[in-house]
């Protein structure tokens, strides 16, 4: 198919990915520009590589190096990384798709479909991960879970004690929980703020 068809298909696919899936489900508009820029940037470079003397293998290697760079300002959650790689994949398929069949279009549709299904609430219920500092020592995991469930108003999925201070009577934990739908009023949506700042000294 002509290259412009692949480019147009990529733009449609990434629009569905970002505006149809990611933004309504996770409500993190600050990541929209990152996903769109990644996709269009990869699309542009991949398209240039197909018409230059530089081998596509070198370009793919550069993208591989780019994909392992971790921004130190904020740690991305696993579902955000999945959307990142989906946007990158769509850009590569659109930029390198110079074939005469609909294979590239099918692969683009498959990428979007996999993200849509894998990130669905019934498949992957939304959960949050956070460091919580409690002003009480909880040596018992049972009482700790019960206390966190009442504090966070949700179901505690997993809890890991980072520091138990019996002298100062504090407990620092890494907790993952699913908020009750009725009690969840966070404008960023559930699961949107992995490992945010601690909920300082609470009972």
XYZ file of C-alpha atoms in Angstrom:
203
model
C 0.000 0.000 0.000
C 1.172 3.585 -0.512
C 3.162 5.107 2.331
C 0.614 7.864 2.953
C -2.033 5.222 3.689
C 0.205 3.660 6.333
C 0.898 7.095 7.805
C -2.787 7.932 7.943
C -3.574 4.547 9.485
C -0.940 5.170 12.145
C -2.418 8.549 13.040
C -5.891 7.027 13.294
C -4.614 4.124 15.413
C -2.651 6.306 17.842
C -5.642 8.653 18.175
C -7.832 5.722 19.160
C -5.126 4.473 21.518
C -4.625 7.807 23.289
C -7.991 9.579 23.088
C -10.247 6.526 22.923
C -8.523 4.253 25.457
C -5.845 5.851 27.625
C -7.338 9.252 28.423
C -10.896 8.094 29.289
C -9.589 5.174 31.370
C -6.684 6.774 33.231
C -7.264 10.535 32.904
C -3.635 11.608 32.768
C -3.595 14.367 30.124
C 0.074 15.144 30.813
C 1.026 11.844 29.151
C -0.973 12.524 25.986
C 1.727 14.737 24.480
C 4.379 12.134 25.363
C 2.553 9.330 23.563
C 1.673 11.439 20.525
C 5.194 12.855 20.219
C 6.740 9.401 20.554
C 4.461 7.982 17.894
C 4.846 10.785 15.364
C 8.585 11.052 16.009
C 9.109 7.344 15.437
C 6.871 7.492 12.362
C 8.913 10.350 10.888
C 12.315 8.786 11.568
C 11.236 5.326 10.398
C 9.865 6.825 7.171
C 13.134 8.690 6.605
C 15.150 5.509 7.173
C 13.245 3.682 4.432
C 14.377 6.241 1.861
C 17.949 6.781 3.073
C 21.153 4.802 2.851
C 21.107 4.185 6.604
C 19.978 0.674 7.357
C 16.658 0.141 9.093
C 18.443 -2.159 11.527
C 20.445 0.782 12.851
C 17.275 2.791 13.316
C 15.562 -0.039 15.171
C 18.618 -0.355 17.375
C 18.398 3.336 18.220
C 14.751 2.933 19.128
C 15.685 -0.021 21.311
C 18.142 2.153 23.197
C 15.507 4.880 23.482
C 12.974 2.442 24.910
C 15.132 1.545 27.908
C 15.718 5.145 28.953
C 13.926 5.800 32.207
C 12.983 9.372 33.036
C 14.044 10.086 36.605
C 11.345 12.672 37.255
C 8.592 10.077 37.660
C 8.347 6.312 37.558
C 5.829 5.073 35.014
C 3.281 2.443 35.959
C 3.197 -0.804 34.006
C 0.061 0.102 32.060
C 1.608 3.452 31.104
C 4.693 1.646 29.804
C 2.386 -0.613 27.777
C 0.765 2.404 26.120
C 4.233 3.863 25.504
C 5.381 0.743 23.638
C 2.091 0.537 21.754
C 2.561 4.110 20.500
C 6.157 3.297 19.523
C 5.090 0.096 17.730
C 2.380 1.879 15.765
C 4.911 4.485 14.648
C 7.312 1.799 13.438
C 4.572 -0.070 11.569
C 3.378 3.141 9.918
C 6.863 4.341 9.032
C 8.261 1.060 7.747
C 5.031 -0.187 6.195
C 5.769 -0.011 2.502
C 4.325 -3.366 1.527
C 1.529 -3.980 -0.947
C -0.841 -5.862 1.387
C -2.927 -5.077 4.440
C -0.624 -6.866 6.908
C 0.552 -3.615 8.486
C -3.021 -2.418 8.929
C -3.920 -5.705 10.571
C -0.946 -5.481 12.921
C -1.895 -1.928 13.906
C -5.430 -3.039 14.648
C -4.076 -5.973 16.651
C -1.889 -3.699 18.797
C -4.821 -1.418 19.629
C -7.114 -4.397 20.276
C -4.622 -6.051 22.637
C -4.292 -2.856 24.674
C -8.065 -2.349 24.711
C -8.683 -5.885 25.993
C -5.705 -6.186 28.333
C -6.389 -2.827 29.987
C -10.106 -3.442 30.442
C -11.439 -3.252 34.004
C -12.762 -6.810 33.880
C -9.372 -8.153 32.831
C -7.148 -5.862 34.901
C -9.051 -4.186 37.768
C -7.694 -0.736 38.572
C -5.358 -0.576 41.558
C -3.140 2.030 43.190
C 0.337 1.690 44.645
C 1.610 4.073 47.284
C 4.062 4.480 50.151
C 2.144 5.104 53.377
C 3.694 6.259 56.655
C 1.634 5.297 59.693
C 2.170 6.790 63.141
C 1.657 3.408 64.751
C 3.792 0.270 64.762
C 2.004 -2.729 63.213
C 4.028 -5.919 63.717
C 1.010 -8.025 62.729
C 0.219 -8.109 59.009
C -3.428 -8.965 59.731
C -4.034 -5.818 61.779
C -1.945 -3.814 59.334
C -4.103 -4.888 56.390
C -7.287 -4.142 58.299
C -6.012 -0.689 59.295
C -4.970 0.156 55.736
C -8.269 -1.089 54.296
C -10.196 1.269 56.556
C -7.796 4.145 55.995
C -7.710 3.889 52.201
C -11.379 2.874 51.836
C -10.668 -0.047 49.556
C -9.471 -3.618 49.203
C -5.812 -4.143 50.085
C -4.290 -6.311 47.364
C -0.694 -6.476 48.613
C 1.322 -4.879 51.381
C 5.070 -4.813 52.030
C 6.561 -3.410 55.212
C 9.531 -1.204 54.350
C 10.373 -0.063 57.862
C 8.932 -1.019 61.261
C 10.111 1.364 63.985
C 9.068 0.122 67.438
C 10.977 2.918 69.188
C 9.249 5.818 67.407
C 6.053 3.783 66.914
C 5.847 4.161 63.108
C 5.403 1.854 60.138
C 6.355 2.609 56.547
C 4.636 0.340 54.048
C 4.300 -0.079 50.304
C 0.637 -0.896 49.734
C -1.332 -1.748 46.615
C -5.095 -1.485 46.856
C -8.273 -1.184 44.821
C -10.433 1.751 45.911
C -14.156 1.316 46.363
C -15.905 2.701 43.285
C -18.330 4.718 45.392
C -15.532 6.238 47.485
C -13.145 6.938 44.622
C -13.389 10.629 43.729
C -9.790 11.223 42.619
C -9.919 13.368 39.439
C -6.844 11.571 38.145
C -8.733 8.276 38.236
C -7.772 4.987 39.909
C -4.310 3.676 39.323
C -3.038 6.970 37.991
C -0.402 7.873 40.575
C 2.021 5.003 41.221
C 4.313 5.433 44.213
C 3.335 8.984 45.001
C 4.418 10.878 48.091
C 3.554 9.331 51.444
C 0.241 10.005 53.152
C 2.144 11.425 56.158
C 1.474 10.323 59.756
C -2.099 9.118 59.811
C -4.178 6.938 62.128
